[in-house]
Amino acid sequence: MTTAPEYVAPEYVTYAHMDRLHELARPRSDARGELNFILISHVKELLFRAVIDDLDTARGALERDDVPDACLALSRATRTQRVLVACWESMNGMSVDEFIAFRHVLNDASGTQSFAYRALEFVMGNRPPGQVEAAFRDGHAMLRAELARPSLYDEVLRHLARQGFSVPDECVERPPEQQHEANPLIEDVWLEIYRHPDRHHAAHRLAESLLEVAYQFSCWRATHLLVVERMLGGKSGTAGTDGAPWLRTINEHRFFPELWTFRTRL
Ligand code: HEM
């Protein structure tokens, strides 16, 4: 009997380590939905990183006052965010009984422990003191590195200050780990830009691109909440929160706050 020749991985497999990638999905149960749950979780983690990468590019462009490049990077981030939202569709193929069949194998694993998700929030500017403290205490190195840098929104405000807009000093001179608090004077800046979009064309384009990033992030959170209600009803989460009610509060948060609130006065 002749033995089958040994498998030699072609370049597609070796280039991006596809064999190792596939090895990472290891269900702990025989339940039907668990493999898909792990695969979609992996996909989302990787896409969080892709969004971080584009937002970081946008931040770099703003440091150089290059608004067209920043907008290009933000629109790329937005495309990936739409894919992130669409990923919930795949997870929704699982029925609640299929989820319950393997939920116990998660132990206390929870999305709250995703350092890539937290890094994405930090990049965008959501740096609540509790999360910052946790990151400095025992967080992933990626989080501490991020907290040493101004957020994307910080760089937006610094850029606007350099363009001559009346951005208060405390908004551009804060230590980077301290998050920006909504400020009515920044609302005034966005009001001026939206009252005269032709005069402030670049800043207006930038604002629209930023709002789309914030909007897509909120869509992701809102859809996550719906999936949680679908899978858990009123059950508590694996991180020990009360589940849907906790996520409902999180859903009220808005990135780039004055970009949402100035509209009331327009
Ligand atoms: C059946 C599917 C899912 C359920 C039932 C679920 C449930 C929950 C619950 C109840 C929480 C609140 C914290 C807790 O007590 O655990 C939470 C938080 C979170 N989940 Fe999910 N989740 C699901 C899928 C996913 C997936 C696929 C991801 C992405 C990889 C994800 C990412 C997150 C993140 C990032 C948080 C923290 C949000 C924040 O801190 O603002 N979840 N999830």
PDB file of C-alpha atoms and ligand atoms in Angstrom:
ATOM      1  CA  MET A   1       0.000   0.000   0.000  1.00  0.00           C
ATOM      2  CA  THR A   2       1.420   3.399  -0.938  1.00  0.00           C
ATOM      3  CA  THR A   3       1.356   6.083   1.726  1.00  0.00           C
ATOM      4  CA  ALA A   4      -0.238   9.442   0.897  1.00  0.00           C
ATOM      5  CA  PRO A   5       2.341  12.181   0.315  1.00  0.00           C
ATOM      6  CA  GLU A   6       2.773  14.536   3.251  1.00  0.00           C
ATOM      7  CA  TYR A   7       0.712  17.761   3.127  1.00  0.00           C
ATOM      8  CA  VAL A   8       2.875  20.717   2.161  1.00  0.00           C
ATOM      9  CA  ALA A   9       1.237  23.987   3.095  1.00  0.00           C
ATOM     10  CA  PRO A  10       0.977  26.326   0.097  1.00  0.00           C
ATOM     11  CA  GLU A  11       1.852  29.995   0.309  1.00  0.00           C
ATOM     12  CA  TYR A  12      -1.765  31.054   1.071  1.00  0.00           C
ATOM     13  CA  VAL A  13      -1.600  28.981   4.240  1.00  0.00           C
ATOM     14  CA  THR A  14       1.935  29.900   5.313  1.00  0.00           C
ATOM     15  CA  TYR A  15       1.736  33.626   4.469  1.00  0.00           C
ATOM     16  CA  ALA A  16      -1.089  34.394   6.907  1.00  0.00           C
ATOM     17  CA  HIS A  17      -0.680  31.294   9.119  1.00  0.00           C
ATOM     18  CA  MET A  18      -4.135  29.997   8.189  1.00  0.00           C
ATOM     19  CA  ASP A  19      -3.449  26.604   9.741  1.00  0.00           C
ATOM     20  CA  ARG A  20      -2.710  28.184  13.112  1.00  0.00           C
ATOM     21  CA  LEU A  21      -5.728  30.438  12.760  1.00  0.00           C
ATOM     22  CA  HIS A  22      -8.052  27.448  12.295  1.00  0.00           C
ATOM     23  CA  GLU A  23      -6.483  25.624  15.229  1.00  0.00           C
ATOM     24  CA  LEU A  24      -7.605  28.467  17.495  1.00  0.00           C
ATOM     25  CA  ALA A  25     -11.301  27.583  17.265  1.00  0.00           C
ATOM     26  CA  ARG A  26     -11.648  24.810  19.866  1.00  0.00           C
ATOM     27  CA  PRO A  27     -15.186  24.294  21.192  1.00  0.00           C
ATOM     28  CA  ARG A  28     -15.364  23.005  24.757  1.00  0.00           C
ATOM     29  CA  SER A  29     -18.686  21.200  24.177  1.00  0.00           C
ATOM     30  CA  ASP A  30     -20.441  19.202  21.471  1.00  0.00           C
ATOM     31  CA  ALA A  31     -23.236  21.795  21.292  1.00  0.00           C
ATOM     32  CA  ARG A  32     -24.152  22.794  17.743  1.00  0.00           C
ATOM     33  CA  GLY A  33     -23.781  26.578  18.094  1.00  0.00           C
ATOM     34  CA  GLU A  34     -20.465  26.768  19.944  1.00  0.00           C
ATOM     35  CA  LEU A  35     -18.117  26.626  16.944  1.00  0.00           C
ATOM     36  CA  ASN A  36     -19.930  29.522  15.234  1.00  0.00           C
ATOM     37  CA  PHE A  37     -19.936  31.469  18.519  1.00  0.00           C
ATOM     38  CA  ILE A  38     -16.144  31.144  18.768  1.00  0.00           C
ATOM     39  CA  LEU A  39     -15.556  31.915  15.072  1.00  0.00           C
ATOM     40  CA  ILE A  40     -17.674  35.074  15.162  1.00  0.00           C
ATOM     41  CA  SER A  41     -15.998  36.154  18.401  1.00  0.00           C
ATOM     42  CA  HIS A  42     -12.617  35.754  16.658  1.00  0.00           C
ATOM     43  CA  VAL A  43     -13.806  37.683  13.602  1.00  0.00           C
ATOM     44  CA  LYS A  44     -15.061  40.543  15.780  1.00  0.00           C
ATOM     45  CA  GLU A  45     -11.809  40.731  17.742  1.00  0.00           C
ATOM     46  CA  LEU A  46      -9.818  40.981  14.511  1.00  0.00           C
ATOM     47  CA  LEU A  47     -12.171  43.619  13.135  1.00  0.00           C
ATOM     48  CA  PHE A  48     -11.846  45.658  16.359  1.00  0.00           C
ATOM     49  CA  ARG A  49      -8.135  45.710  15.582  1.00  0.00           C
ATOM     50  CA  ALA A  50      -8.724  46.740  11.972  1.00  0.00           C
ATOM     51  CA  VAL A  51     -10.870  49.665  13.165  1.00  0.00           C
ATOM     52  CA  ILE A  52      -8.227  50.664  15.734  1.00  0.00           C
ATOM     53  CA  ASP A  53      -5.630  50.659  12.962  1.00  0.00           C
ATOM     54  CA  ASP A  54      -7.685  52.991  10.751  1.00  0.00           C
ATOM     55  CA  LEU A  55      -8.578  55.307  13.626  1.00  0.00           C
ATOM     56  CA  ASP A  56      -4.911  55.463  14.549  1.00  0.00           C
ATOM     57  CA  THR A  57      -4.118  56.474  10.963  1.00  0.00           C
ATOM     58  CA  ALA A  58      -6.805  59.178  11.174  1.00  0.00           C
ATOM     59  CA  ARG A  59      -5.307  60.411  14.437  1.00  0.00           C
ATOM     60  CA  GLY A  60      -1.848  60.633  12.823  1.00  0.00           C
ATOM     61  CA  ALA A  61      -3.264  62.558   9.869  1.00  0.00           C
ATOM     62  CA  LEU A  62      -4.916  65.062  12.213  1.00  0.00           C
ATOM     63  CA  GLU A  63      -1.608  65.624  14.012  1.00  0.00           C
ATOM     64  CA  ARG A  64      -0.357  66.822  10.591  1.00  0.00           C
ATOM     65  CA  ASP A  65      -3.602  68.795  10.002  1.00  0.00           C
ATOM     66  CA  ASP A  66      -4.238  66.558   6.984  1.00  0.00           C
ATOM     67  CA  VAL A  67      -8.057  66.405   7.001  1.00  0.00           C
ATOM     68  CA  PRO A  68      -8.515  64.597   3.627  1.00  0.00           C
ATOM     69  CA  ASP A  69      -6.265  61.746   4.813  1.00  0.00           C
ATOM     70  CA  ALA A  70      -8.052  61.649   8.174  1.00  0.00           C
ATOM     71  CA  CYS A  71     -11.447  61.448   6.440  1.00  0.00           C
ATOM     72  CA  LEU A  72     -10.219  58.653   4.174  1.00  0.00           C
ATOM     73  CA  ALA A  73      -9.056  56.616   7.173  1.00  0.00           C
ATOM     74  CA  LEU A  74     -12.315  57.319   9.036  1.00  0.00           C
ATOM     75  CA  SER A  75     -14.380  56.146   6.073  1.00  0.00           C
ATOM     76  CA  ARG A  76     -12.335  52.926   5.954  1.00  0.00           C
ATOM     77  CA  ALA A  77     -12.985  52.425   9.671  1.00  0.00           C
ATOM     78  CA  THR A  78     -16.692  52.946   9.062  1.00  0.00           C
ATOM     79  CA  ARG A  79     -16.786  50.275   6.363  1.00  0.00           C
ATOM     80  CA  THR A  80     -15.276  47.775   8.799  1.00  0.00           C
ATOM     81  CA  GLN A  81     -17.677  48.884  11.529  1.00  0.00           C
ATOM     82  CA  ARG A  82     -20.605  48.046   9.238  1.00  0.00           C
ATOM     83  CA  VAL A  83     -19.172  44.530   8.835  1.00  0.00           C
ATOM     84  CA  LEU A  84     -18.879  44.338  12.632  1.00  0.00           C
ATOM     85  CA  VAL A  85     -22.575  45.179  13.000  1.00  0.00           C
ATOM     86  CA  ALA A  86     -23.463  42.638  10.275  1.00  0.00           C
ATOM     87  CA  CYS A  87     -21.608  39.902  12.210  1.00  0.00           C
ATOM     88  CA  TRP A  88     -24.502  39.799  14.688  1.00  0.00           C
ATOM     89  CA  GLU A  89     -26.620  38.360  11.846  1.00  0.00           C
ATOM     90  CA  SER A  90     -24.515  35.221  11.869  1.00  0.00           C
ATOM     91  CA  MET A  91     -24.760  34.871  15.650  1.00  0.00           C
ATOM     92  CA  ASN A  92     -28.532  35.295  15.489  1.00  0.00           C
ATOM     93  CA  GLY A  93     -28.727  32.028  13.535  1.00  0.00           C
ATOM     94  CA  MET A  94     -28.317  30.333  16.925  1.00  0.00           C
ATOM     95  CA  SER A  95     -31.513  29.675  18.897  1.00  0.00           C
ATOM     96  CA  VAL A  96     -31.671  30.383  22.621  1.00  0.00           C
ATOM     97  CA  ASP A  97     -31.757  26.661  23.522  1.00  0.00           C
ATOM     98  CA  GLU A  98     -28.625  26.100  21.396  1.00  0.00           C
ATOM     99  CA  PHE A  99     -26.878  28.921  23.292  1.00  0.00           C
ATOM    100  CA  ILE A 100     -27.918  27.599  26.697  1.00  0.00           C
ATOM    101  CA  ALA A 101     -26.547  24.187  25.743  1.00  0.00           C
ATOM    102  CA  PHE A 102     -22.981  25.516  25.917  1.00  0.00           C
ATOM    103  CA  ARG A 103     -23.211  28.762  27.940  1.00  0.00           C
ATOM    104  CA  HIS A 104     -21.837  27.009  31.056  1.00  0.00           C
ATOM    105  CA  VAL A 105     -18.475  26.293  29.338  1.00  0.00           C
ATOM    106  CA  LEU A 106     -17.823  30.061  29.144  1.00  0.00           C
ATOM    107  CA  ASN A 107     -17.387  30.189  32.941  1.00  0.00           C
ATOM    108  CA  ASP A 108     -16.830  33.883  33.682  1.00  0.00           C
ATOM    109  CA  ALA A 109     -15.582  34.765  30.168  1.00  0.00           C
ATOM    110  CA  SER A 110     -17.226  38.041  29.085  1.00  0.00           C
ATOM    111  CA  GLY A 111     -16.781  40.627  26.370  1.00  0.00           C
ATOM    112  CA  THR A 112     -15.930  43.109  29.147  1.00  0.00           C
ATOM    113  CA  GLN A 113     -12.525  41.362  29.210  1.00  0.00           C
ATOM    114  CA  SER A 114     -11.783  42.116  25.530  1.00  0.00           C
ATOM    115  CA  PHE A 115      -8.697  44.336  25.563  1.00  0.00           C
ATOM    116  CA  ALA A 116      -9.085  45.104  21.855  1.00  0.00           C
ATOM    117  CA  TYR A 117     -12.617  46.430  22.442  1.00  0.00           C
ATOM    118  CA  ARG A 118     -11.417  48.491  25.397  1.00  0.00           C
ATOM    119  CA  ALA A 119      -8.478  49.798  23.346  1.00  0.00           C
ATOM    120  CA  LEU A 120     -10.940  50.844  20.639  1.00  0.00           C
ATOM    121  CA  GLU A 121     -12.959  52.770  23.221  1.00  0.00           C
ATOM    122  CA  PHE A 122      -9.774  54.365  24.555  1.00  0.00           C
ATOM    123  CA  VAL A 123      -8.642  55.368  21.043  1.00  0.00           C
ATOM    124  CA  MET A 124     -11.988  57.043  20.407  1.00  0.00           C
ATOM    125  CA  GLY A 125     -11.912  58.851  23.741  1.00  0.00           C
ATOM    126  CA  ASN A 126     -14.070  56.887  26.187  1.00  0.00           C
ATOM    127  CA  ARG A 127     -11.666  56.636  29.128  1.00  0.00           C
ATOM    128  CA  PRO A 128     -13.821  56.397  32.268  1.00  0.00           C
ATOM    129  CA  PRO A 129     -11.717  56.556  35.483  1.00  0.00           C
ATOM    130  CA  GLY A 130     -12.666  53.002  36.553  1.00  0.00           C
ATOM    131  CA  GLN A 131     -11.466  51.512  33.241  1.00  0.00           C
ATOM    132  CA  VAL A 132      -8.304  53.622  33.292  1.00  0.00           C
ATOM    133  CA  GLU A 133      -7.514  52.489  36.833  1.00  0.00           C
ATOM    134  CA  ALA A 134      -8.121  48.852  35.865  1.00  0.00           C
ATOM    135  CA  ALA A 135      -5.871  49.223  32.811  1.00  0.00           C
ATOM    136  CA  PHE A 136      -3.002  50.599  34.931  1.00  0.00           C
ATOM    137  CA  ARG A 137      -3.579  47.958  37.634  1.00  0.00           C
ATOM    138  CA  ASP A 138      -3.573  44.740  35.610  1.00  0.00           C
ATOM    139  CA  GLY A 139      -4.646  45.602  32.058  1.00  0.00           C
ATOM    140  CA  HIS A 140      -3.089  44.509  28.769  1.00  0.00           C
ATOM    141  CA  ALA A 141       0.028  46.438  27.686  1.00  0.00           C
ATOM    142  CA  MET A 142      -1.896  47.680  24.631  1.00  0.00           C
ATOM    143  CA  LEU A 143      -4.232  49.608  26.952  1.00  0.00           C
ATOM    144  CA  ARG A 144      -1.475  51.278  28.953  1.00  0.00           C
ATOM    145  CA  ALA A 145       0.282  52.272  25.726  1.00  0.00           C
ATOM    146  CA  GLU A 146      -2.964  53.774  24.431  1.00  0.00           C
ATOM    147  CA  LEU A 147      -3.549  55.777  27.614  1.00  0.00           C
ATOM    148  CA  ALA A 148      -0.186  57.483  27.142  1.00  0.00           C
ATOM    149  CA  ARG A 149      -1.503  59.057  23.923  1.00  0.00           C
ATOM    150  CA  PRO A 150      -4.185  61.660  23.267  1.00  0.00           C
ATOM    151  CA  SER A 151      -7.386  60.107  21.920  1.00  0.00           C
ATOM    152  CA  LEU A 152      -8.696  60.599  18.399  1.00  0.00           C
ATOM    153  CA  TYR A 153     -11.163  63.219  19.674  1.00  0.00           C
ATOM    154  CA  ASP A 154      -8.354  64.990  21.559  1.00  0.00           C
ATOM    155  CA  GLU A 155      -6.461  65.252  18.265  1.00  0.00           C
ATOM    156  CA  VAL A 156      -9.605  66.564  16.549  1.00  0.00           C
ATOM    157  CA  LEU A 157      -9.889  69.335  19.156  1.00  0.00           C
ATOM    158  CA  ARG A 158      -6.173  70.140  18.924  1.00  0.00           C
ATOM    159  CA  HIS A 159      -6.486  70.352  15.146  1.00  0.00           C
ATOM    160  CA  LEU A 160      -9.487  72.698  15.433  1.00  0.00           C
ATOM    161  CA  ALA A 161      -7.574  74.872  17.935  1.00  0.00           C
ATOM    162  CA  ARG A 162      -4.683  75.162  15.438  1.00  0.00           C
ATOM    163  CA  GLN A 163      -7.192  76.217  12.763  1.00  0.00           C
ATOM    164  CA  GLY A 164      -8.215  79.147  14.940  1.00  0.00           C
ATOM    165  CA  PHE A 165     -11.427  77.808  16.496  1.00  0.00           C
ATOM    166  CA  SER A 166     -12.055  78.797  20.121  1.00  0.00           C
ATOM    167  CA  VAL A 167     -11.242  75.503  21.804  1.00  0.00           C
ATOM    168  CA  PRO A 168     -10.788  75.956  25.575  1.00  0.00           C
ATOM    169  CA  ASP A 169      -7.270  75.273  26.867  1.00  0.00           C
ATOM    170  CA  GLU A 170      -8.463  72.623  29.320  1.00  0.00           C
ATOM    171  CA  CYS A 171      -9.719  70.549  26.354  1.00  0.00           C
ATOM    172  CA  VAL A 172      -6.297  70.383  24.700  1.00  0.00           C
ATOM    173  CA  GLU A 173      -3.949  70.378  27.677  1.00  0.00           C
ATOM    174  CA  ARG A 174      -5.354  67.516  29.749  1.00  0.00           C
ATOM    175  CA  PRO A 175      -3.167  64.493  30.661  1.00  0.00           C
ATOM    176  CA  PRO A 176      -4.059  61.882  27.998  1.00  0.00           C
ATOM    177  CA  GLU A 177      -5.404  59.295  30.452  1.00  0.00           C
ATOM    178  CA  GLN A 178      -8.036  61.767  31.634  1.00  0.00           C
ATOM    179  CA  GLN A 179     -11.104  61.630  29.429  1.00  0.00           C
ATOM    180  CA  HIS A 180     -12.618  64.657  27.723  1.00  0.00           C
ATOM    181  CA  GLU A 181     -15.755  65.904  29.463  1.00  0.00           C
ATOM    182  CA  ALA A 182     -18.500  67.432  27.299  1.00  0.00           C
ATOM    183  CA  ASN A 183     -17.992  71.186  27.135  1.00  0.00           C
ATOM    184  CA  PRO A 184     -20.550  73.772  25.895  1.00  0.00           C
ATOM    185  CA  LEU A 185     -17.744  75.812  24.330  1.00  0.00           C
ATOM    186  CA  ILE A 186     -16.951  72.890  22.020  1.00  0.00           C
ATOM    187  CA  GLU A 187     -20.646  72.788  21.103  1.00  0.00           C
ATOM    188  CA  ASP A 188     -20.194  76.416  20.029  1.00  0.00           C
ATOM    189  CA  VAL A 189     -17.318  75.369  17.754  1.00  0.00           C
ATOM    190  CA  TRP A 190     -19.426  72.701  16.002  1.00  0.00           C
ATOM    191  CA  LEU A 191     -22.319  75.184  15.757  1.00  0.00           C
ATOM    192  CA  GLU A 192     -20.099  77.667  13.947  1.00  0.00           C
ATOM    193  CA  ILE A 193     -18.908  74.933  11.566  1.00  0.00           C
ATOM    194  CA  TYR A 194     -22.435  73.719  10.755  1.00  0.00           C
ATOM    195  CA  ARG A 195     -23.871  77.228  10.418  1.00  0.00           C
ATOM    196  CA  HIS A 196     -21.216  77.999   7.801  1.00  0.00           C
ATOM    197  CA  PRO A 197     -20.314  74.686   6.136  1.00  0.00           C
ATOM    198  CA  ASP A 198     -18.965  76.460   3.022  1.00  0.00           C
ATOM    199  CA  ARG A 199     -16.624  78.612   5.079  1.00  0.00           C
ATOM    200  CA  HIS A 200     -15.444  75.599   7.128  1.00  0.00           C
ATOM    201  CA  HIS A 201     -15.606  72.922   4.462  1.00  0.00           C
ATOM    202  CA  ALA A 202     -12.764  70.703   5.780  1.00  0.00           C
ATOM    203  CA  ALA A 203     -13.947  70.827   9.398  1.00  0.00           C
ATOM    204  CA  HIS A 204     -17.506  70.043   8.270  1.00  0.00           C
ATOM    205  CA  ARG A 205     -16.327  66.996   6.303  1.00  0.00           C
ATOM    206  CA  LEU A 206     -14.300  65.866   9.307  1.00  0.00           C
ATOM    207  CA  ALA A 207     -17.316  66.239  11.611  1.00  0.00           C
ATOM    208  CA  GLU A 208     -19.524  64.168   9.297  1.00  0.00           C
ATOM    209  CA  SER A 209     -16.897  61.407   9.102  1.00  0.00           C
ATOM    210  CA  LEU A 210     -16.496  61.382  12.895  1.00  0.00           C
ATOM    211  CA  LEU A 211     -20.215  61.249  13.496  1.00  0.00           C
ATOM    212  CA  GLU A 212     -20.502  58.238  11.206  1.00  0.00           C
ATOM    213  CA  VAL A 213     -17.826  56.402  13.250  1.00  0.00           C
ATOM    214  CA  ALA A 214     -19.688  57.235  16.488  1.00  0.00           C
ATOM    215  CA  TYR A 215     -23.022  56.260  14.905  1.00  0.00           C
ATOM    216  CA  GLN A 216     -21.728  52.871  13.745  1.00  0.00           C
ATOM    217  CA  PHE A 217     -20.244  52.207  17.197  1.00  0.00           C
ATOM    218  CA  SER A 218     -23.639  52.913  18.770  1.00  0.00           C
ATOM    219  CA  CYS A 219     -25.307  50.616  16.185  1.00  0.00           C
ATOM    220  CA  TRP A 220     -22.938  47.824  17.284  1.00  0.00           C
ATOM    221  CA  ARG A 221     -23.801  48.391  20.949  1.00  0.00           C
ATOM    222  CA  ALA A 222     -27.547  48.563  20.232  1.00  0.00           C
ATOM    223  CA  THR A 223     -27.488  45.338  18.208  1.00  0.00           C
ATOM    224  CA  HIS A 224     -25.417  43.623  20.900  1.00  0.00           C
ATOM    225  CA  LEU A 225     -28.118  44.586  23.411  1.00  0.00           C
ATOM    226  CA  LEU A 226     -30.816  43.060  21.190  1.00  0.00           C
ATOM    227  CA  VAL A 227     -28.783  39.851  20.826  1.00  0.00           C
ATOM    228  CA  VAL A 228     -28.354  39.769  24.610  1.00  0.00           C
ATOM    229  CA  GLU A 229     -32.117  40.142  25.163  1.00  0.00           C
ATOM    230  CA  ARG A 230     -32.667  37.391  22.601  1.00  0.00           C
ATOM    231  CA  MET A 231     -30.178  34.993  24.250  1.00  0.00           C
ATOM    232  CA  LEU A 232     -30.527  35.874  27.939  1.00  0.00           C
ATOM    233  CA  GLY A 233     -33.883  37.570  28.485  1.00  0.00           C
ATOM    234  CA  GLY A 234     -33.512  38.984  32.009  1.00  0.00           C
ATOM    235  CA  LYS A 235     -30.580  36.742  33.060  1.00  0.00           C
ATOM    236  CA  SER A 236     -27.397  38.299  34.407  1.00  0.00           C
ATOM    237  CA  GLY A 237     -24.122  38.323  32.451  1.00  0.00           C
ATOM    238  CA  THR A 238     -21.051  36.132  32.893  1.00  0.00           C
ATOM    239  CA  ALA A 239     -19.118  39.181  34.191  1.00  0.00           C
ATOM    240  CA  GLY A 240     -21.668  39.518  36.995  1.00  0.00           C
ATOM    241  CA  THR A 241     -23.636  42.510  35.674  1.00  0.00           C
ATOM    242  CA  ASP A 242     -27.431  42.366  35.518  1.00  0.00           C
ATOM    243  CA  GLY A 243     -27.083  41.887  31.735  1.00  0.00           C
ATOM    244  CA  ALA A 244     -29.506  43.823  29.513  1.00  0.00           C
ATOM    245  CA  PRO A 245     -30.157  46.688  32.021  1.00  0.00           C
ATOM    246  CA  TRP A 246     -26.395  47.284  32.372  1.00  0.00           C
ATOM    247  CA  LEU A 247     -25.943  47.277  28.610  1.00  0.00           C
ATOM    248  CA  ARG A 248     -28.888  49.671  28.235  1.00  0.00           C
ATOM    249  CA  THR A 249     -26.980  52.217  30.354  1.00  0.00           C
ATOM    250  CA  ILE A 250     -23.839  51.670  28.263  1.00  0.00           C
ATOM    251  CA  ASN A 251     -25.980  52.292  25.164  1.00  0.00           C
ATOM    252  CA  GLU A 252     -26.661  55.837  26.317  1.00  0.00           C
ATOM    253  CA  HIS A 253     -22.998  56.790  25.994  1.00  0.00           C
ATOM    254  CA  ARG A 254     -22.062  58.779  22.881  1.00  0.00           C
ATOM    255  CA  PHE A 255     -18.573  59.243  21.466  1.00  0.00           C
ATOM    256  CA  PHE A 256     -17.582  62.821  20.550  1.00  0.00           C
ATOM    257  CA  PRO A 257     -20.441  64.127  22.783  1.00  0.00           C
ATOM    258  CA  GLU A 258     -20.740  67.715  21.537  1.00  0.00           C
ATOM    259  CA  LEU A 259     -21.104  66.448  17.965  1.00  0.00           C
ATOM    260  CA  TRP A 260     -24.458  64.993  19.079  1.00  0.00           C
ATOM    261  CA  THR A 261     -25.664  67.723  21.429  1.00  0.00           C
ATOM    262  CA  PHE A 262     -24.964  70.861  19.336  1.00  0.00           C
ATOM    263  CA  ARG A 263     -27.778  69.835  16.956  1.00  0.00           C
ATOM    264  CA  THR A 264     -30.402  70.941  19.454  1.00  0.00           C
ATOM    265  CA  ARG A 265     -29.156  74.497  19.036  1.00  0.00           C
ATOM    266  CA  LEU A 266     -28.719  74.484  15.241  1.00  0.00           C
TER     267      LEU A 266
HETATM  268  C1  HEM B   1     -24.780  35.091  22.709  1.00  0.00           C
HETATM  269  C2  HEM B   1     -23.991  36.114  22.529  1.00  0.00           C
HETATM  270  C3  HEM B   1     -23.659  37.134  23.596  1.00  0.00           C
HETATM  271  C4  HEM B   1     -24.256  37.387  24.791  1.00  0.00           C
HETATM  272  C5  HEM B   1     -25.459  36.688  25.397  1.00  0.00           C
HETATM  273  C6  HEM B   1     -23.519  38.467  25.400  1.00  0.00           C
HETATM  274  C7  HEM B   1     -23.799  39.003  26.639  1.00  0.00           C
HETATM  275  C8  HEM B   1     -23.158  40.071  27.223  1.00  0.00           C
HETATM  276  C9  HEM B   1     -23.484  40.634  28.512  1.00  0.00           C
HETATM  277  C10 HEM B   1     -24.618  40.181  29.419  1.00  0.00           C
HETATM  278  C11 HEM B   1     -22.616  41.642  28.743  1.00  0.00           C
HETATM  279  C12 HEM B   1     -22.546  42.526  30.005  1.00  0.00           C
HETATM  280  C13 HEM B   1     -21.373  42.164  30.856  1.00  0.00           C
HETATM  281  C14 HEM B   1     -21.509  40.812  31.538  1.00  0.00           C
HETATM  282  O1  HEM B   1     -22.078  40.728  32.626  1.00  0.00           O
HETATM  283  O2  HEM B   1     -21.010  39.821  30.958  1.00  0.00           O
HETATM  284  C15 HEM B   1     -21.735  41.718  27.594  1.00  0.00           C
HETATM  285  C16 HEM B   1     -20.724  42.631  27.449  1.00  0.00           C
HETATM  286  C17 HEM B   1     -19.920  42.708  26.339  1.00  0.00           C
HETATM  287  N1  HEM B   1     -19.940  41.858  25.256  1.00  0.00           N
HETATM  288 FE1  HEM B   1     -21.256  40.423  24.878  1.00  0.00          FE
HETATM  289  N2  HEM B   1     -22.517  38.850  24.564  1.00  0.00           N
HETATM  290  C18 HEM B   1     -22.558  38.055  23.457  1.00  0.00           C
HETATM  291  C19 HEM B   1     -21.701  38.082  22.392  1.00  0.00           C
HETATM  292  C20 HEM B   1     -20.645  38.936  22.272  1.00  0.00           C
HETATM  293  C21 HEM B   1     -19.676  38.936  21.195  1.00  0.00           C
HETATM  294  C22 HEM B   1     -19.629  37.974  20.021  1.00  0.00           C
HETATM  295  C23 HEM B   1     -18.823  39.966  21.428  1.00  0.00           C
HETATM  296  C24 HEM B   1     -17.650  40.405  20.590  1.00  0.00           C
HETATM  297  C25 HEM B   1     -16.543  39.743  20.533  1.00  0.00           C
HETATM  298  C26 HEM B   1     -19.234  40.604  22.647  1.00  0.00           C
HETATM  299  C27 HEM B   1     -18.619  41.675  23.211  1.00  0.00           C
HETATM  300  C28 HEM B   1     -18.967  42.263  24.397  1.00  0.00           C
HETATM  301  C29 HEM B   1     -18.281  43.411  24.940  1.00  0.00           C
HETATM  302  C30 HEM B   1     -17.108  44.149  24.303  1.00  0.00           C
HETATM  303  C31 HEM B   1     -18.875  43.706  26.149  1.00  0.00           C
HETATM  304  C32 HEM B   1     -18.505  44.842  27.092  1.00  0.00           C
HETATM  305  C33 HEM B   1     -19.211  46.113  26.707  1.00  0.00           C
HETATM  306  C34 HEM B   1     -18.675  47.315  27.491  1.00  0.00           C
HETATM  307  O3  HEM B   1     -17.899  47.146  28.430  1.00  0.00           O
HETATM  308  O4  HEM B   1     -19.056  48.434  27.133  1.00  0.00           O
HETATM  309  N3  HEM B   1     -20.356  39.973  23.117  1.00  0.00           N
HETATM  310  N4  HEM B   1     -22.095  40.750  26.693  1.00  0.00           N
END
